[in-house]
mmCIF file of C-alpha atoms in Angstrom:
data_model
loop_
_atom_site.group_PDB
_atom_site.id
_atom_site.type_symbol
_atom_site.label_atom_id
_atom_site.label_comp_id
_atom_site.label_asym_id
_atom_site.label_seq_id
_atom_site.Cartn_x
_atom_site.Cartn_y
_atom_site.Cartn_z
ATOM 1 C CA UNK A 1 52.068 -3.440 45.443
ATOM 2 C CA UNK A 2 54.389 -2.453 42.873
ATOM 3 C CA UNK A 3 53.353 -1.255 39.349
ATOM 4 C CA UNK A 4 53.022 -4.396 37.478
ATOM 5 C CA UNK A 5 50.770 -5.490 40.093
ATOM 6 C CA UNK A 6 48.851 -2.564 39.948
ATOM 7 C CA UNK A 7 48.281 -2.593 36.400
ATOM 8 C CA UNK A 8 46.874 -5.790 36.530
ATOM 9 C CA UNK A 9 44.130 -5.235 39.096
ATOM 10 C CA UNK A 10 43.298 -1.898 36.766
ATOM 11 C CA UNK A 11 42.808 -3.956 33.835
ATOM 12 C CA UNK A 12 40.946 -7.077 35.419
ATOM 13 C CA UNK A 13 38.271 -4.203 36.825
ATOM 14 C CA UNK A 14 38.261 -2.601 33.492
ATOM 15 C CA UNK A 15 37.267 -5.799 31.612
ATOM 16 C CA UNK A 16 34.692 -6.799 34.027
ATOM 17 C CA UNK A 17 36.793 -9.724 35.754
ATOM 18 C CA UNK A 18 38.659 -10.253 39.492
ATOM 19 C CA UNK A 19 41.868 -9.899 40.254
ATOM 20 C CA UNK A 20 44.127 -12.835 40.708
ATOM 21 C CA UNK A 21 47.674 -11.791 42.161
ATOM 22 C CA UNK A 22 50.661 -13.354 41.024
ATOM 23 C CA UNK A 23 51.263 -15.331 44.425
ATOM 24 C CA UNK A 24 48.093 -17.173 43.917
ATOM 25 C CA UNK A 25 48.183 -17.874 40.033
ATOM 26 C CA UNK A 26 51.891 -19.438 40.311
ATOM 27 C CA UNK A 27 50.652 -21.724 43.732
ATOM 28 C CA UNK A 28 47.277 -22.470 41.236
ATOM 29 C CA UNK A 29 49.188 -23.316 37.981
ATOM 30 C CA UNK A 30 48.986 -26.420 36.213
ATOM 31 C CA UNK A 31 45.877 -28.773 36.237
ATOM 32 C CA UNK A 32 44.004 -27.010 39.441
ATOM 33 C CA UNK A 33 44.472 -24.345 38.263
ATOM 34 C CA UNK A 34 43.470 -24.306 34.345
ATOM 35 C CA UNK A 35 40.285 -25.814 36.218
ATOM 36 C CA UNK A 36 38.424 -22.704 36.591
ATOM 37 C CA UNK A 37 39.550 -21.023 33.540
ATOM 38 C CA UNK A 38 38.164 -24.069 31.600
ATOM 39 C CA UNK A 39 34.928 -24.289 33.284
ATOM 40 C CA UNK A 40 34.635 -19.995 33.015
ATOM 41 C CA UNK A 41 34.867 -21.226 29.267
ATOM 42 C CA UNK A 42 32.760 -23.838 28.832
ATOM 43 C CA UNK A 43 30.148 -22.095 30.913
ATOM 44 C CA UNK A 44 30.471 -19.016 28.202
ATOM 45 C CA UNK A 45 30.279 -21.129 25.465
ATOM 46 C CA UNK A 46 27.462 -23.213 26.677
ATOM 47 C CA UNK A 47 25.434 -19.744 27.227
ATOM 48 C CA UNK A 48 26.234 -18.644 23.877
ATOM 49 C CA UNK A 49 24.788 -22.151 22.235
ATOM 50 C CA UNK A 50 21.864 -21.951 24.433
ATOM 51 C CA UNK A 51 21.062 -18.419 23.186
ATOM 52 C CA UNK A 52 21.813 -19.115 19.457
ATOM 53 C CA UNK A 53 19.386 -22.134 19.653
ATOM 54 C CA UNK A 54 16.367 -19.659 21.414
ATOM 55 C CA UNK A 55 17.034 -16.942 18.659
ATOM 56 C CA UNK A 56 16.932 -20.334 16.179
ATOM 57 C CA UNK A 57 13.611 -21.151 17.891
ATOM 58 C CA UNK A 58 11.904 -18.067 17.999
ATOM 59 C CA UNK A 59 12.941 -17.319 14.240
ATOM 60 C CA UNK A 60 11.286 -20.652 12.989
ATOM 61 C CA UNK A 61 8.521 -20.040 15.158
ATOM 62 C CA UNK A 62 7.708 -16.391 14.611
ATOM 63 C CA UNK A 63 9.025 -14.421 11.423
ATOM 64 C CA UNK A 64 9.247 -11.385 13.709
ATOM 65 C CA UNK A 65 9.650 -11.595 17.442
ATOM 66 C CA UNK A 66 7.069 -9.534 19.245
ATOM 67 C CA UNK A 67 7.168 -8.106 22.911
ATOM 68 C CA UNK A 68 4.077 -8.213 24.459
ATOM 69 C CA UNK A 69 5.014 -5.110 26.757
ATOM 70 C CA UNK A 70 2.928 -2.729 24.899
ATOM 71 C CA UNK A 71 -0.338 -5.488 25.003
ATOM 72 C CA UNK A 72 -0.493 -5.128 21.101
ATOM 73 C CA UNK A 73 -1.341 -8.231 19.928
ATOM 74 C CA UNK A 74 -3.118 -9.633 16.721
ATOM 75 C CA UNK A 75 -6.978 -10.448 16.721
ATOM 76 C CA UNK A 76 -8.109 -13.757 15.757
ATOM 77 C CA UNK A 77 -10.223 -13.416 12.747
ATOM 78 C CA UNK A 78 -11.642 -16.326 10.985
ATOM 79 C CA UNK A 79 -13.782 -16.445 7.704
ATOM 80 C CA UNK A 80 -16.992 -17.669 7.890
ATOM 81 C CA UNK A 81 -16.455 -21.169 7.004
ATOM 82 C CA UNK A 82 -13.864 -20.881 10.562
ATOM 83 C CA UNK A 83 -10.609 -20.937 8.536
ATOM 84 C CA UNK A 84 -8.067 -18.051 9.725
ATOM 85 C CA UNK A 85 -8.504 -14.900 7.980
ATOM 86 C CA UNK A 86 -4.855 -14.459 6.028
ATOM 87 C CA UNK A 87 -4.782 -10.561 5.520
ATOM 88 C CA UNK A 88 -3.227 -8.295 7.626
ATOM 89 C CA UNK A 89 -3.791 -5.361 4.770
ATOM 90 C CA UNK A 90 -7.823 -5.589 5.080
ATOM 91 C CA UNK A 91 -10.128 -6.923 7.226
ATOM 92 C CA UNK A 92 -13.961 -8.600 6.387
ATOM 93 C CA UNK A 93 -16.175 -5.880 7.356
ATOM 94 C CA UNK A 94 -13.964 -3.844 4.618
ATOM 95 C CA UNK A 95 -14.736 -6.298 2.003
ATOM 96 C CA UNK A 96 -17.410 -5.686 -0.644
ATOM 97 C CA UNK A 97 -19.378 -6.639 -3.717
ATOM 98 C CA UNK A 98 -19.168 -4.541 -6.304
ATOM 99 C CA UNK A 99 -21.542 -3.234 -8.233
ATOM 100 C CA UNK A 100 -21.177 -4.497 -11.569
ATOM 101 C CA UNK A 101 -24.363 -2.545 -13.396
ATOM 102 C CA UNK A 102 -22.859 0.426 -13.201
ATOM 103 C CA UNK A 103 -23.522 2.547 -16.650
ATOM 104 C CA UNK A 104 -20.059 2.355 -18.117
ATOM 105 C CA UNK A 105 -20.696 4.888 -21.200
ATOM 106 C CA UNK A 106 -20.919 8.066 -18.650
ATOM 107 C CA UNK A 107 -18.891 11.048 -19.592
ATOM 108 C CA UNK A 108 -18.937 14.306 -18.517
ATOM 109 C CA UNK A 109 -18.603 16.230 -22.072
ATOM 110 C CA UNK A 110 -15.787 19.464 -21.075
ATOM 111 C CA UNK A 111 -17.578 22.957 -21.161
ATOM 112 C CA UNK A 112 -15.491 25.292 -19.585
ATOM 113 C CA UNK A 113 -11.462 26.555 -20.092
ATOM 114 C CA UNK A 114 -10.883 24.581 -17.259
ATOM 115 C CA UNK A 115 -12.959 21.289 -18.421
ATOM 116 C CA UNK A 116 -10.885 21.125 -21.662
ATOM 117 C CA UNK A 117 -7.371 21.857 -20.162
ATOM 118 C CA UNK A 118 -8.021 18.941 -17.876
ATOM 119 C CA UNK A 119 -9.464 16.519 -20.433
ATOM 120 C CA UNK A 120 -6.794 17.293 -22.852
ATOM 121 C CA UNK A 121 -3.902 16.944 -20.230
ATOM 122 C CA UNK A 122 -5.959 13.072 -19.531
ATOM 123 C CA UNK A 123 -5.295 12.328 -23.305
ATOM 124 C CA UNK A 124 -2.049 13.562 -23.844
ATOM 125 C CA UNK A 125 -0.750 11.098 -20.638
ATOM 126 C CA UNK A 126 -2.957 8.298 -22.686
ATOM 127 C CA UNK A 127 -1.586 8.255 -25.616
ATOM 128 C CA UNK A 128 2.028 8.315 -24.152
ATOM 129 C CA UNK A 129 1.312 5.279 -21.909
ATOM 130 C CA UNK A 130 -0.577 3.858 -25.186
ATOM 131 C CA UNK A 131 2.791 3.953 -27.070
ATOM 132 C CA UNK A 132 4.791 2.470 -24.044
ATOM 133 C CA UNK A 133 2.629 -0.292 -22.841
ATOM 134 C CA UNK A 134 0.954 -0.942 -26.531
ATOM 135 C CA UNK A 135 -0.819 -4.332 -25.557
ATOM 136 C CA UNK A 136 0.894 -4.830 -22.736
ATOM 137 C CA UNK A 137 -2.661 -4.611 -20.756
ATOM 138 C CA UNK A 138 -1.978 -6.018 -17.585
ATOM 139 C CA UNK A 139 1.899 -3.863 -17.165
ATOM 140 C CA UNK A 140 -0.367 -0.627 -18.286
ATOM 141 C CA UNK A 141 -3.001 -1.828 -15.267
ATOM 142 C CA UNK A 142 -0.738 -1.911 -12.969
ATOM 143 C CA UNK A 143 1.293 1.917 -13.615
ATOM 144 C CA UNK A 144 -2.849 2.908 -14.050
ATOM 145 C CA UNK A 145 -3.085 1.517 -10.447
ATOM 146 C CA UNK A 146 0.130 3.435 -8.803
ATOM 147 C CA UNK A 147 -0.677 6.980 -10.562
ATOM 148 C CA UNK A 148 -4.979 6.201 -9.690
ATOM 149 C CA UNK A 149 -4.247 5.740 -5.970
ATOM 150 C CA UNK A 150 -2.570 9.070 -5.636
ATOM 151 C CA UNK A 151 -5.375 11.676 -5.970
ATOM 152 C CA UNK A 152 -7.311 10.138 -3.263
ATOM 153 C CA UNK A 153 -4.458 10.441 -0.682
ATOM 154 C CA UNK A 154 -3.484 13.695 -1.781
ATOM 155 C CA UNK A 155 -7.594 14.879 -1.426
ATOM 156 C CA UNK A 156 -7.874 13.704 1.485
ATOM 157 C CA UNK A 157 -4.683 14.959 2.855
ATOM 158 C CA UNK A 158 -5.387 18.136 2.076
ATOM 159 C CA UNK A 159 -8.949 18.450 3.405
ATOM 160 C CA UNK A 160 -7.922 16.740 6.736
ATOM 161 C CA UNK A 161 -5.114 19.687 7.369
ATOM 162 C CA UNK A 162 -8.144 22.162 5.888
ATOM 163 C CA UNK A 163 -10.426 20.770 9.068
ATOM 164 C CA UNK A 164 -7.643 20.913 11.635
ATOM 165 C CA UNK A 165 -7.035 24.767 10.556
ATOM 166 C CA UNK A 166 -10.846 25.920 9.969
ATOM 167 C CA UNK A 167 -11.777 23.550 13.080
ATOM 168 C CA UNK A 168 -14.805 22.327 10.783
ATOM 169 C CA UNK A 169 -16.161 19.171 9.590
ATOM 170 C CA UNK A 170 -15.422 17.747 6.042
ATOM 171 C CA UNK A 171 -18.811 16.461 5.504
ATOM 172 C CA UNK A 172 -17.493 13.030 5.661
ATOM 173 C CA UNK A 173 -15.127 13.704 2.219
ATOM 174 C CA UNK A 174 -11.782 13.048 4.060
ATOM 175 C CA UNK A 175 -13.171 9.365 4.796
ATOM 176 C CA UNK A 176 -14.269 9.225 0.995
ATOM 177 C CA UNK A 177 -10.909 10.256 -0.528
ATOM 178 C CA UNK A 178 -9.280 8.108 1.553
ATOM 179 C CA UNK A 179 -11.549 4.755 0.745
ATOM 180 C CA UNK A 180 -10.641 5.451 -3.164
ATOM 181 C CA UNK A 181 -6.719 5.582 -2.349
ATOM 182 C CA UNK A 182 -6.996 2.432 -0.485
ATOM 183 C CA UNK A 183 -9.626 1.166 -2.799
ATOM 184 C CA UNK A 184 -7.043 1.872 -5.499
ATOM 185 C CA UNK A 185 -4.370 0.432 -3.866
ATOM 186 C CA UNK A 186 -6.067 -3.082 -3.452
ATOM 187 C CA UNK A 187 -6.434 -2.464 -7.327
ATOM 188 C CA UNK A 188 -2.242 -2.899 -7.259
ATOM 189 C CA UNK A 189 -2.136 -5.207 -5.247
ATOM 190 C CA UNK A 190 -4.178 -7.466 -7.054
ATOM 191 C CA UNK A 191 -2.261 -6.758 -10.511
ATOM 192 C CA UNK A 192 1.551 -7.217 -9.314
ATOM 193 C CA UNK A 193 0.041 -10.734 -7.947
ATOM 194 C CA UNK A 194 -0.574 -11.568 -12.261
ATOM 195 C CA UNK A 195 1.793 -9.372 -13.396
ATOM 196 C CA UNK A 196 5.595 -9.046 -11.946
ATOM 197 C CA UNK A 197 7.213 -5.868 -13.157
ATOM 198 C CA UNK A 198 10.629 -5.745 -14.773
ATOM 199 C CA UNK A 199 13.215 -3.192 -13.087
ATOM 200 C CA UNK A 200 12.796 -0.545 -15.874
ATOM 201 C CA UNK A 201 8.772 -0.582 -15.385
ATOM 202 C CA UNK A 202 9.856 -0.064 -11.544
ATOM 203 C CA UNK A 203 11.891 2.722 -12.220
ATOM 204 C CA UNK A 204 9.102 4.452 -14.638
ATOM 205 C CA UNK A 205 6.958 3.841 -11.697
ATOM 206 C CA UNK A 206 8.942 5.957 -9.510
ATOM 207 C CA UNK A 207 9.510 8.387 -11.809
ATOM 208 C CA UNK A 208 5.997 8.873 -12.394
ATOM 209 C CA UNK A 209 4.434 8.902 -8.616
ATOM 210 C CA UNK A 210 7.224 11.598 -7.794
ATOM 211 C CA UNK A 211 6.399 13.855 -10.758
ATOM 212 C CA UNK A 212 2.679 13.093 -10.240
ATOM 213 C CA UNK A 213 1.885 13.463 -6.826
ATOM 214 C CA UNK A 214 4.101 16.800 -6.484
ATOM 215 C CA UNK A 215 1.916 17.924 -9.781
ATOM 216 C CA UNK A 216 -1.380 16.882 -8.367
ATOM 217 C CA UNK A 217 -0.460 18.294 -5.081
ATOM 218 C CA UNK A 218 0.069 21.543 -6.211
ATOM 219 C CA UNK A 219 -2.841 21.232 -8.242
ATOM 220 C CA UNK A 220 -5.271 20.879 -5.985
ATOM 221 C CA UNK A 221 -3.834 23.647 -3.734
ATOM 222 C CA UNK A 222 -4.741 25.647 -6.357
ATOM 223 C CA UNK A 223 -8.099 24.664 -7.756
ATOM 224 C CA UNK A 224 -9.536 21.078 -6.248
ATOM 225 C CA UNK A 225 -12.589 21.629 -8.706
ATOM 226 C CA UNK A 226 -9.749 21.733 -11.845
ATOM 227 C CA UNK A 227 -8.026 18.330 -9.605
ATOM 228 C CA UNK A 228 -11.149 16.545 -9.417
ATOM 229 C CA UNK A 229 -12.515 16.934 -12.948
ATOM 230 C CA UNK A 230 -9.209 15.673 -14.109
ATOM 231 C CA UNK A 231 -9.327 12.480 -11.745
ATOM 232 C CA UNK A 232 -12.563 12.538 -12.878
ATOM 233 C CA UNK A 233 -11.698 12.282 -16.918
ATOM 234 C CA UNK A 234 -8.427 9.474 -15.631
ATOM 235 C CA UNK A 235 -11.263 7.239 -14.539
ATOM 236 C CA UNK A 236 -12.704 7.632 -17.757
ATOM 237 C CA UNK A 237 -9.282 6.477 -19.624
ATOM 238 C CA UNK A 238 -9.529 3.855 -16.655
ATOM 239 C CA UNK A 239 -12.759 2.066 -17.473
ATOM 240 C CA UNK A 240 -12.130 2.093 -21.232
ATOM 241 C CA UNK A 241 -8.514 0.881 -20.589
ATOM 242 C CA UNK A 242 -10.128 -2.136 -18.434
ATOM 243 C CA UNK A 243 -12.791 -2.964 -21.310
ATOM 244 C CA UNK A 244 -10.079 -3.276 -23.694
ATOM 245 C CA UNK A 245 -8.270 -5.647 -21.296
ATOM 246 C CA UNK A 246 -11.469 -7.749 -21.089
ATOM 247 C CA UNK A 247 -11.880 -8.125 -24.651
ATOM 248 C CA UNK A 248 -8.351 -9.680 -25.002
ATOM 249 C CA UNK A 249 -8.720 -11.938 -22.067
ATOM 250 C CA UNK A 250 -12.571 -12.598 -24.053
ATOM 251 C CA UNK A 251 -10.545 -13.195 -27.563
ATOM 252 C CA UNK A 252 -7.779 -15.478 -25.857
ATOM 253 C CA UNK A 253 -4.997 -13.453 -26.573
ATOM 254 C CA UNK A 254 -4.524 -13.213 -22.545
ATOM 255 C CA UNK A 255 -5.281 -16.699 -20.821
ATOM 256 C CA UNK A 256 -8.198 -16.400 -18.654
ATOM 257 C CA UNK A 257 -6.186 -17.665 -15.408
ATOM 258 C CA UNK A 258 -7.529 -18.204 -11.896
ATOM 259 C CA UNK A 259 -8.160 -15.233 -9.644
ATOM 260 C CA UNK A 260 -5.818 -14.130 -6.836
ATOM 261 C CA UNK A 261 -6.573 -15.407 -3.257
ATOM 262 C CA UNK A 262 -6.739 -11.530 -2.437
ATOM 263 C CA UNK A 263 -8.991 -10.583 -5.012
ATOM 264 C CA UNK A 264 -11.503 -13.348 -4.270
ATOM 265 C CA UNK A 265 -11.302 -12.470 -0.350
ATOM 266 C CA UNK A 266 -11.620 -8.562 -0.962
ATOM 267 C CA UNK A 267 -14.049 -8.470 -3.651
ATOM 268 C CA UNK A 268 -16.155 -11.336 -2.119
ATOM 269 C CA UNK A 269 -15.748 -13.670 -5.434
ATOM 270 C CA UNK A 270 -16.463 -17.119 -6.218
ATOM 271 C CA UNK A 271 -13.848 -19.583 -5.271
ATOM 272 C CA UNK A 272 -13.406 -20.222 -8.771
ATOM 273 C CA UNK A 273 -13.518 -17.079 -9.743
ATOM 274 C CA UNK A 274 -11.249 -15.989 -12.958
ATOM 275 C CA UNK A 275 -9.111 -13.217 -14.425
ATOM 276 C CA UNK A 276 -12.330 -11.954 -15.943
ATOM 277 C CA UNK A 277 -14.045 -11.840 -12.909
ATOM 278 C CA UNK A 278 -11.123 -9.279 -11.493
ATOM 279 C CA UNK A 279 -11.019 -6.987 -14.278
ATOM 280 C CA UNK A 280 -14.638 -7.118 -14.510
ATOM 281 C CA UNK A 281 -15.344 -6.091 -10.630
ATOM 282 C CA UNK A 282 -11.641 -3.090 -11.023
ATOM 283 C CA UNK A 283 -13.826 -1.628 -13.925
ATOM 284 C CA UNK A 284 -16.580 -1.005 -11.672
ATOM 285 C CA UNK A 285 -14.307 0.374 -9.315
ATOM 286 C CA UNK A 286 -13.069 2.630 -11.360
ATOM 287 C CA UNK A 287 -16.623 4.022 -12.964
ATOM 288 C CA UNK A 288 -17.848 4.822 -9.407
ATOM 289 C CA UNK A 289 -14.307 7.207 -8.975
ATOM 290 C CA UNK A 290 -15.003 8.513 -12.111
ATOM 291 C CA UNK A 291 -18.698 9.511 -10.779
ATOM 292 C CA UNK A 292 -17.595 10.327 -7.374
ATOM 293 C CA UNK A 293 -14.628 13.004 -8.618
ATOM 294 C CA UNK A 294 -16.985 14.589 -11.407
ATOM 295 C CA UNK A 295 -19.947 15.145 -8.859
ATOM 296 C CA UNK A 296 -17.045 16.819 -6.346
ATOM 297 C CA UNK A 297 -15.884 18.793 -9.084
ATOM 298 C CA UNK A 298 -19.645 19.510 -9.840
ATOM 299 C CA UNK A 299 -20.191 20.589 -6.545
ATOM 300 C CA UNK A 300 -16.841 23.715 -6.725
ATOM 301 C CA UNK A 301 -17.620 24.457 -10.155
ATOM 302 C CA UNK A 302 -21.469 25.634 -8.494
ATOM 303 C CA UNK A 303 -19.250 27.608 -6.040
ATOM 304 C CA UNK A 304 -19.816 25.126 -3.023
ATOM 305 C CA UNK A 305 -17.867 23.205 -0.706
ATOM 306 C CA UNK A 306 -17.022 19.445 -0.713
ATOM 307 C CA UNK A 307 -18.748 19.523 2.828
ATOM 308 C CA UNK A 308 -22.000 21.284 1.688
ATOM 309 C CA UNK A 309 -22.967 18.200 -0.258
ATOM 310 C CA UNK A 310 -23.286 14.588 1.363
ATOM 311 C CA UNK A 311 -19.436 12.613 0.847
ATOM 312 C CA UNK A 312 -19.900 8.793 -0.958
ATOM 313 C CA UNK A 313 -18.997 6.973 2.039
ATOM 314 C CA UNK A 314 -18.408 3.136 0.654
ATOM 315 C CA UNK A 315 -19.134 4.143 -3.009
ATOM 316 C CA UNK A 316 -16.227 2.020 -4.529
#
């Protein structure tokens, strides 16, 4: 076999094909033998369709193909009228009716250095998202919502790595923080479905969560009583923020539209619930945070530990 022939049984192996010598390509040329070159083609090309047109299928049928190797698969959840349950975020034993009576007009009046450094710090941030957002109340909800939903994460956070090094319990606070981040999170997720953001109220909102949750981190590394009373005064600035949106949805100058599928599924509303209904049913939210961080500051400031006292569990 000389070189040429050599060459091309090294590069037939190489690209996953046979070898054909010379000899029998010349004695196979013409119609025979484009044959089996044309029906190696076809049979490629046919293989290629076929596999396009699965892909096709599964993409119409499925938005995300799913291998069913690991056995994960989605429950079936149905409301109880039978229709499927939409939301993959929450499920119905996590839904609630809030409790509406709560006294709004609570505030814990600052006593100590470390009461009025908080409350003033609350203030100063409200009057500079005052002068951004002006009457802009549902944009000013929703950067309320992504700053609110940060202390709860970062609490919790904190007092879960504080149990795994001290190898004690938390008294049931980890689970509490971590209902109010998610409980404020539901609060955003509800706003961005009235309001849609611009890109430069995005890019505030980044700017903000980075600085804040570093801040609020450090914070309450330092002194989670100081952290807490000042989540505890934001709540404050929170419900009276939400009364004022209220009153402009109550003096028309904000229509009074239908309520979000999400909010009437998580908050248990009326089909026909309204705006009103939403803001109304936040607010509440928002005083119970504002009781829960003041009594967990309450509870440091007396020289205690969150675990020593008994943690909200499903106080929204």
């Amino acid at each position: 076999m000389n070189r040429v022939a050599l060459r091309s049984v090294i590069g037939g192996l190489r690209n996953g094909g046979s070898y054909i010598s010379p000899a029998v390509a010349s004695r196979n040329d013409g119609v025979l033998g484009a044959f089996p070159w044309r029906r190696m083609m076809m049979s490629t090309s046919a293989q290629t369709t076929t596999s396009d047109e699965e892909e096709k299928k599964k993409k119409v049928n499925d938005s995300v193909v799913v291998s069913n190797y690991w056995g994960i698969t989605r429950p079936k959840i149905t409301r109880e009228d039978g229709t499927e349950w939409p939301w993959n975020c929450f499920k119905p034993w996590e839904t609630y009716q809030a409790d509406t009576s709560i006294d709004l007009t609570k505030h814990h009046v600052p006593k100590t250095f470390q009461d009025k450094v908080a409350f003033r710090t609350v203030k100063f941030l409200r009057v500079l998202s005052d002068l951004y957002f002006k009457e802009r109340h549902g944009c000013h909800a929703m950067m309320l919502e992504t700053v609110a939903a940060v202390p709860g994460m970062v609490g919790g956070m904190v007092l879960h790595l504080k149990s795994l090094r001290k190898f004690e319990h938390s008294g049931g606070w980890i689970k509490a923080l971590l209902e109010e981040a998610e409980n404020e999170r539901m609060h955003l997720m509800t706003v961005v479905e009235l309001v849609k953001p611009v890109w430069h109220e995005r890019l505030l909102v980044l700017a903000a969560q980075g600085v804040f949750f570093n801040a609020f981190f450090v914070l309450y590394l330092l002194s989670p009583r100081v952290a807490h009373r000042a989540v505890g005064y934001l709540e404050e600035e929170a419900v009276f923020s939400y009364t004022e949106y209220l009153k402009a949805i109550e003096n028309g100058k904000i229509e009074n539209v239908q309520a979000p599928a999400i909010a009437i599924d998580y908050w248990r509303l009326p089909k026909d619930a309204t705006l009103h209904d939403v803001i109304t049913v936040i607010r509440a939210d928002e005083a119970h945070h504002r009781d829960v961080n003041h009594f967990a500051s309450d509870i440091q400031f007396q020289g205690k530990e969150l675990r020593d006292a008994p943690a909200p569990i499903g106080y929204h």
